[in-house]
Short mmCIF file of C-alpha atoms in Angstrom, two decimals:
data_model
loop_
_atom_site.label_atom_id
_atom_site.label_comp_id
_atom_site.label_asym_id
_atom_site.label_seq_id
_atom_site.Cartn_x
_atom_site.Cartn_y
_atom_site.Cartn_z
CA UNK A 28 90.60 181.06 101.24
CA UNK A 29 93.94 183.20 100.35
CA UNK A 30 95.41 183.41 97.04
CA UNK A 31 99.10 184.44 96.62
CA UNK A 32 100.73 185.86 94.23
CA UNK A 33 104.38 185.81 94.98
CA UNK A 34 107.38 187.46 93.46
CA UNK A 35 110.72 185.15 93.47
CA UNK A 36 112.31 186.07 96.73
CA UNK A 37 115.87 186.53 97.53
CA UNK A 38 117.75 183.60 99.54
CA UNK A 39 116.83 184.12 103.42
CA UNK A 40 119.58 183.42 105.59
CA UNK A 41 116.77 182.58 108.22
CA UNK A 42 114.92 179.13 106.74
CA UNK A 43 115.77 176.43 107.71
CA UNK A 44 118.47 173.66 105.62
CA UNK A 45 115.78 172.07 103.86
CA UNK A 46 115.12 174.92 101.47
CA UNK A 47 118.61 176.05 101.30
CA UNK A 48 119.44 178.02 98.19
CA UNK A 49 120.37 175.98 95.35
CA UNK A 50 123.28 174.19 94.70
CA UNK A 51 125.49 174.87 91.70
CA UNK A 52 125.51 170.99 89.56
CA UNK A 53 126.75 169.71 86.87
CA UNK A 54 124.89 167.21 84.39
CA UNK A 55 122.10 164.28 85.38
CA UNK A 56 124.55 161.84 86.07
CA UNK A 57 126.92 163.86 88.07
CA UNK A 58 123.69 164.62 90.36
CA UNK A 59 122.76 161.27 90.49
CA UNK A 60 126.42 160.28 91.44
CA UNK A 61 126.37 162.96 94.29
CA UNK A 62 123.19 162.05 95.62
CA UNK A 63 124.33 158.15 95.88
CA UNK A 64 127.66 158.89 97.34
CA UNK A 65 126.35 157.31 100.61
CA UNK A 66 125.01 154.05 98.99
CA UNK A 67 127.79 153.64 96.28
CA UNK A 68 130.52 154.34 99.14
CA UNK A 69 128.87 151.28 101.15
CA UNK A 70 128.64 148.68 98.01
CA UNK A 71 131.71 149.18 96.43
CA UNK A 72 134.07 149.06 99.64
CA UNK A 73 131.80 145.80 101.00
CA UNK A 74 132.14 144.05 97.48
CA UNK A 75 136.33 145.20 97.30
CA UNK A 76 136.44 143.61 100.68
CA UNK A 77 135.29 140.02 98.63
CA UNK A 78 138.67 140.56 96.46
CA UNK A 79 142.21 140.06 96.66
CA UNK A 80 144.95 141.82 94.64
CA UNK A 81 145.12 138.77 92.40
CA UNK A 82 141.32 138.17 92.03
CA UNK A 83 138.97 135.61 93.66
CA UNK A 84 137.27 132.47 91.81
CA UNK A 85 133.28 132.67 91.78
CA UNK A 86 132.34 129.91 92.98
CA UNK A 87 129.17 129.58 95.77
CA UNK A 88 130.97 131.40 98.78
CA UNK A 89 131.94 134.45 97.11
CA UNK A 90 128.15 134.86 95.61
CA UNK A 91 126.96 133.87 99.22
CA UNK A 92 128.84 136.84 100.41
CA UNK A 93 127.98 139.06 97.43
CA UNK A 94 124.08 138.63 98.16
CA UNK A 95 124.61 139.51 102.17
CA UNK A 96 126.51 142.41 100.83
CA UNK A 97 124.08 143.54 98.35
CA UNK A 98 120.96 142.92 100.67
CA UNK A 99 122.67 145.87 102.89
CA UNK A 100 121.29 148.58 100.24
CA UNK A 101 117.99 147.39 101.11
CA UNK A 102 117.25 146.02 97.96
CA UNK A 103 115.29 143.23 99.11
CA UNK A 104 116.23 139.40 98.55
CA UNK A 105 114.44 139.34 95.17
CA UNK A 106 116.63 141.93 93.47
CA UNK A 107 119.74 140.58 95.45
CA UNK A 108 119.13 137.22 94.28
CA UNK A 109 118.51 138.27 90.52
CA UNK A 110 122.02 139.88 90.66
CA UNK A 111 123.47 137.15 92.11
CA UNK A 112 122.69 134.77 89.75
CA UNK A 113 123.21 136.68 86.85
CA UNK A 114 126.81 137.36 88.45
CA UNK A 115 126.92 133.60 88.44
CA UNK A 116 125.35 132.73 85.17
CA UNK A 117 128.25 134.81 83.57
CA UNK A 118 131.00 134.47 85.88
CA UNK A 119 130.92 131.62 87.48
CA UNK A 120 134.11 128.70 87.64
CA UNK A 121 136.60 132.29 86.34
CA UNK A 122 138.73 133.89 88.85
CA UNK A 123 137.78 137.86 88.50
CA UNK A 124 138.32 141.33 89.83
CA UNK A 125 136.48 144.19 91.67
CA UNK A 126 135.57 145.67 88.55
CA UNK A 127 134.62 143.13 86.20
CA UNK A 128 132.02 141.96 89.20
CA UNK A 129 130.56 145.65 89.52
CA UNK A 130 130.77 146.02 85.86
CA UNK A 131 127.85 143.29 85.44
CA UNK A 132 126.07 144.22 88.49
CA UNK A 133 125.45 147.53 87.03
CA UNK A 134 124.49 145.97 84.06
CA UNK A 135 121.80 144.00 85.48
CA UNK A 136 121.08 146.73 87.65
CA UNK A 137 120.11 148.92 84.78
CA UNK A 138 117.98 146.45 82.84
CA UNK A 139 115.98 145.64 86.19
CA UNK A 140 115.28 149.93 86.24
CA UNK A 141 113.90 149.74 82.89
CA UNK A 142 110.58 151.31 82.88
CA UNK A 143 108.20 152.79 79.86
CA UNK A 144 108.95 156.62 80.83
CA UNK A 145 109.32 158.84 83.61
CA UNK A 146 107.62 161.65 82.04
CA UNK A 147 104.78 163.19 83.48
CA UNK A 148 101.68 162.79 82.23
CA UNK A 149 100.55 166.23 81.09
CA UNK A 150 96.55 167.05 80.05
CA UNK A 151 95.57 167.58 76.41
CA UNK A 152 94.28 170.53 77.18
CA UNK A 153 93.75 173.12 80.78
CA UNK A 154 96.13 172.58 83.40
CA UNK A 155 97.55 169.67 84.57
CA UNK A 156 97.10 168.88 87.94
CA UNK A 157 99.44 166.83 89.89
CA UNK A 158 98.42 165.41 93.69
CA UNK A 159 101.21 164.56 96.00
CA UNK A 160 100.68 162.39 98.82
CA UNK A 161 102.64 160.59 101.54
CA UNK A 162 103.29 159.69 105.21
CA UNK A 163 104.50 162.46 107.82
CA UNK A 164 108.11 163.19 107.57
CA UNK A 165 108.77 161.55 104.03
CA UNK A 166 109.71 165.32 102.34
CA UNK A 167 106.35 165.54 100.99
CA UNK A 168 106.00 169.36 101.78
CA UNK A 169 110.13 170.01 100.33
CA UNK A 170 109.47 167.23 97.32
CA UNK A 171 106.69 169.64 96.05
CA UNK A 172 108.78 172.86 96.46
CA UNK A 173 111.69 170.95 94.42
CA UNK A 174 109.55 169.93 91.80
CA UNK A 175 107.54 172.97 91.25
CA UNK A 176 111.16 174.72 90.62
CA UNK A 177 111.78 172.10 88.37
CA UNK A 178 108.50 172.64 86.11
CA UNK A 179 108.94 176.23 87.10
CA UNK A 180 112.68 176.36 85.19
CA UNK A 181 111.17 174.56 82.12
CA UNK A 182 108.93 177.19 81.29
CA UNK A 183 105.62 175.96 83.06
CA UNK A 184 103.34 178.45 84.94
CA UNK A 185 103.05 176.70 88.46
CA UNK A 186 100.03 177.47 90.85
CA UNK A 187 100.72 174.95 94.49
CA UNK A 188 97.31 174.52 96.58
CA UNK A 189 98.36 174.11 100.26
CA UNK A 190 96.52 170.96 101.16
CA UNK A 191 98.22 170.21 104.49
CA UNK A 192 95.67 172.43 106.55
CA UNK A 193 96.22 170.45 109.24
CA UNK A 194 99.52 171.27 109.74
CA UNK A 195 100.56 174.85 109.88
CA UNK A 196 103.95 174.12 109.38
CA UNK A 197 103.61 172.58 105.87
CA UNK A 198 101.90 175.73 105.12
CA UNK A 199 104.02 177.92 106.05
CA UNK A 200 106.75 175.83 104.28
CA UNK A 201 104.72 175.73 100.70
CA UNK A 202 104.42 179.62 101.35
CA UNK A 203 108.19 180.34 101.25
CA UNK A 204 109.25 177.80 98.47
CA UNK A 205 106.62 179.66 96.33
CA UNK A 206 108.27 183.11 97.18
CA UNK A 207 111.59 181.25 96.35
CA UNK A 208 110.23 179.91 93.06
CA UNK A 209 108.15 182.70 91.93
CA UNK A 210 105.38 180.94 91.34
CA UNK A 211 101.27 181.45 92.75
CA UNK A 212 100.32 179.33 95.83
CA UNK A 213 96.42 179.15 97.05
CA UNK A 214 95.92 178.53 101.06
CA UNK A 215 92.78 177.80 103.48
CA UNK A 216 92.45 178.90 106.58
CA UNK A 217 94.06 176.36 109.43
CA UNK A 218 92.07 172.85 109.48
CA UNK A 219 89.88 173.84 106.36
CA UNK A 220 88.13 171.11 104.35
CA UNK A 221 91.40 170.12 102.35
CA UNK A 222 89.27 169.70 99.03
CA UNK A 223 88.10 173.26 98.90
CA UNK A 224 91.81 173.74 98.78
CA UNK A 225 92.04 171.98 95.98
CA UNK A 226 89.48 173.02 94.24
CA UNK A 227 90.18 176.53 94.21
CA UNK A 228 93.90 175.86 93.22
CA UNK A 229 92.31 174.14 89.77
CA UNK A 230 89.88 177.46 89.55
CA UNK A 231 92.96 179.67 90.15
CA UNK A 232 95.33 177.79 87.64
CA UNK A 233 92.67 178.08 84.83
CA UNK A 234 91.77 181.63 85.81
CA UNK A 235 95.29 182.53 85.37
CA UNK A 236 96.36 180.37 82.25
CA UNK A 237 98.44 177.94 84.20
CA UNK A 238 99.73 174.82 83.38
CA UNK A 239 100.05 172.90 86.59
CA UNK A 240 98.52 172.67 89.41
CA UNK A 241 100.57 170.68 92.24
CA UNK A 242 98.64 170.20 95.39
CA UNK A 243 99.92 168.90 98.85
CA UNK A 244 98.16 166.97 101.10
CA UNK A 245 98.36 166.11 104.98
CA UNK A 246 100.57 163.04 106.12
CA UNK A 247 99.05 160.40 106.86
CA UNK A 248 99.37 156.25 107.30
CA UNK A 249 97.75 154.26 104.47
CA UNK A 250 96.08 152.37 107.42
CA UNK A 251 93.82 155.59 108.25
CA UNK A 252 91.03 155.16 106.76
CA UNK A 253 89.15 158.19 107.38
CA UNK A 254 92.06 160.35 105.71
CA UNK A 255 92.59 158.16 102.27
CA UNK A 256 88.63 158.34 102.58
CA UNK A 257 89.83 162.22 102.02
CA UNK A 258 92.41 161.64 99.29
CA UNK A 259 88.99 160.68 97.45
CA UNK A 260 87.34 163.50 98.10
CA UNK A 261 90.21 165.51 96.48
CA UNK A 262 90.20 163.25 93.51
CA UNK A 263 86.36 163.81 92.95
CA UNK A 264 86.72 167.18 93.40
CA UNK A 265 89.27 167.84 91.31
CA UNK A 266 87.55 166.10 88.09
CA UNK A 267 84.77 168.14 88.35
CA UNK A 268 86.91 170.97 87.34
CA UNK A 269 89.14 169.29 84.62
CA UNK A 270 87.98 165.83 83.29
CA UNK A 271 90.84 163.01 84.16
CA UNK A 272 92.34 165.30 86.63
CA UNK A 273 94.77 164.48 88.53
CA UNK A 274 97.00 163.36 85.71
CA UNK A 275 99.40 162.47 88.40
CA UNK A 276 99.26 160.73 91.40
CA UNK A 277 102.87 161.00 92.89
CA UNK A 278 103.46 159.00 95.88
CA UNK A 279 106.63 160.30 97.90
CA UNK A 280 109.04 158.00 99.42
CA UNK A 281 111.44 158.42 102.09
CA UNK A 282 114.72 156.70 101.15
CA UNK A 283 116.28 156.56 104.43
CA UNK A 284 112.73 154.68 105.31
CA UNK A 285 114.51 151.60 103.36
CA UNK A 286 112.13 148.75 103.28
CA UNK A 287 109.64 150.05 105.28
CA UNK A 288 109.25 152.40 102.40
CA UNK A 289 107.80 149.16 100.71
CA UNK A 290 104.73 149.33 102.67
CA UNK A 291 103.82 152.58 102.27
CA UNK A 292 103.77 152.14 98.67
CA UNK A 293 101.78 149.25 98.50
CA UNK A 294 99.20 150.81 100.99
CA UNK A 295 99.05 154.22 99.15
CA UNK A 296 99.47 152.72 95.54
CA UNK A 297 96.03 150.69 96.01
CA UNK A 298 94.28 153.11 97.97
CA UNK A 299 94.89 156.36 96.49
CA UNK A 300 95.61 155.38 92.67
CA UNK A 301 99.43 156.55 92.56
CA UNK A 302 100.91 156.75 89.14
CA UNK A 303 104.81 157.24 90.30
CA UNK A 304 107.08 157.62 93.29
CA UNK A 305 109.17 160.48 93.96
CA UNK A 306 111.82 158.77 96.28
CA UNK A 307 113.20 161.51 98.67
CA UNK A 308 116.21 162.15 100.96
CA UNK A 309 118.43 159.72 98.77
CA UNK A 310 121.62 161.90 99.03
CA UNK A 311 120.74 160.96 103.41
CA UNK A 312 120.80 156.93 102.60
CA UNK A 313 123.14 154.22 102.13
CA UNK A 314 119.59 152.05 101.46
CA UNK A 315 119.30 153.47 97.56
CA UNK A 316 119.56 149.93 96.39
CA UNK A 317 115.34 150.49 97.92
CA UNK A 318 113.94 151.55 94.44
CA UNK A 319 114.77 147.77 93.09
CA UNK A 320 112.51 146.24 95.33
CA UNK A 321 109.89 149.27 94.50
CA UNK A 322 109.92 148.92 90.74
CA UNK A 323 110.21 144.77 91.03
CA UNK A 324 106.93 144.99 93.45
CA UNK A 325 104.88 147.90 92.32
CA UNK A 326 105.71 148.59 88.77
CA UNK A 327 104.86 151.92 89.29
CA UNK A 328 107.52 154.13 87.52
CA UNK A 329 110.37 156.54 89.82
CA UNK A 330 109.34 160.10 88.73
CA UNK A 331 111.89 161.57 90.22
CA UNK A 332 114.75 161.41 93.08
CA UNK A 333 115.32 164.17 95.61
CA UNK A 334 119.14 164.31 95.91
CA UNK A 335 119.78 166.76 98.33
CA UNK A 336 118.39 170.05 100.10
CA UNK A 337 119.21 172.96 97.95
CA UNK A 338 115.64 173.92 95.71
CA UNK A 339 117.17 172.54 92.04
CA UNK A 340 118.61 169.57 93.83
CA UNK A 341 115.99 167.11 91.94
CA UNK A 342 116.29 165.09 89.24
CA UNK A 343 113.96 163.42 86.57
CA UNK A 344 114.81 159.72 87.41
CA UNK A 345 116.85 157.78 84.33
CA UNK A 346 117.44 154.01 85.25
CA UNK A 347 120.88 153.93 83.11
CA UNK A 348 122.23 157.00 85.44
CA UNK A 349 121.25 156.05 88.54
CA UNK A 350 122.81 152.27 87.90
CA UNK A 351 126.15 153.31 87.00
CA UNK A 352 126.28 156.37 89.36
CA UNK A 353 125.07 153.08 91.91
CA UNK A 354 128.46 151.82 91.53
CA UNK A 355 130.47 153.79 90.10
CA UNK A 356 134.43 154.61 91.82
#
């Protein structure tokens, strides 16, 4: 078992785009905006297409053609149906424009976002300890390096426990966003029993007075039994360090995964306890309209979005921001 204490390192020309040095940002919504350009450039020149100069009555063939348009996002028919008929509840029989239309989409948009809080959940007292889990190739591995950054620039002492042993790769990866960051990370040796990972990142982080502990685990398909089997272990392991631990359960999300994303959330969010979604690669997609369907099905709360590749490019997720940066010109 190897315990690192690293020292923030200087960009490195060498690594690879996904932990690119940070990009310079404005405010939440101007992130949110950027990250969406993909998905907001689809909807709004799809729904212009639906209007003339002059406007265009609402009447059953324009909100026929609204819903195909919407469904493109891969918001699911639910969601697209809920905006259609709210588009027609208020609209219908009146001959309209481009923005009065988008105005009331991303209205209802918004409401159907709404959720109790996106906070993490942080212990009363020790550290906090936050498990992150996922499928291979969802930005599970960059998702944790983002976020620790995140806590890591609000003042938190981060410790990351290299979980992944299976994969030497996501290793090596969690090694250089911790040099990056600053922060301690705790590794086993290649294919070691993932919980003794985790439970000597929990020793480490309340040897050393931290306040989070964020530990990876290895990709894998909520069909494999044998590996959620070892998500459990973790759990069990982890409580008998710090009593409710893990606080957090964060389930990571490919966006460019669309509605196939759907069912890896409902296989991980029953077998492995999730308690929010970290929905990655958004600035990649034109499917954004994705975390509708999530929230409508799941009602487990968007943590936070992953909005490009740079380490600060993450963003606690705010329903009102990321509907009008949705549709927004």
């Amino acid at each position: 078992m190897a315990f690192w204490r690293t020292k923030k390192a200087p960009p490195d020309d060498s690594v690879s785009s996904t932990e690119a040095a940070p990009k310079s940002g404005g405010g939440l919504f101007s992130k949110m905006r950027a990250g969406l350009q993909k998905t907001r450039r689809t909807l709004n020149t799809d729904i212009r297409d639906l209007f003339k100069s002059e406007g265009r009555l609402v009447d059953d063939t324009l909100l026929n053609e609204l819903f195909a348009k919407l469904i493109r996002t891969d918001m699911g028919i639910g969601p697209a149906e809920t905006i259609r008929d709210d588009v027609a509840t208020r609209l219908r029989g009146r001959v309209v424009h481009f923005e009065e239309v988008v105005q009331t989409i991303t209205e209802q948009t918004r409401t159907m976002l709404q959720q109790e809080s996106t906070e993490l959940r942080l212990a009363d007292t020790g550290p906090t300890v936050i498990l992150v889990v996922g499928v291979n190739g969802s930005g599970k591995t960059t998702s944790i390096g983002k976020l620790a950054n995140h806590l890591h620039q609000a003042g938190h002492k981060v410790v990351l426990g290299a979980g992944d042993t299976f994969r030497a790769a996501a290793v090596e990866q969690l090694t250089v966003w911790a040099g990056r960051i600053g922060c301690d990370i705790v590794t086993g040796k290649p294919e070691a029993d993932p919980a003794s990972v985790a439970f000597q990142c929990v020793e480490q982080a309340i040897a050393t007075g931290a306040d989070i502990a964020i530990i990876d685990t290895a990709g894998r398909l909520q069909t494999q039994t044998n590996l959620m089997q070892q998500l459990e272990k973790i759990r069990r392991v982890v409580e008998k360090k710090i009593e409710g631990a893990p606080h957090e359960v964060l389930l990571v999300l490919d966006a460019t995964a669309g509605q196939n994303a759907i069912s890896q959330a409902r296989g991980f969010s029953e077998a492995a306890g999730c308690t929010g979604i970290v929905l990655a690669k958004l600035d990649g997609s034109a499917k954004g309209g994705v975390v509708l369907p999530i929230r409508e099905q799941f009602q487990l709360p968007v943590k936070f979005v992953g909005l490009g590749e740079g380490v600060e490019d993450i963003a606690p997720f705010d329903p009102a921001s990321f509907a009008n940066a949705l549709f927004s010109e």
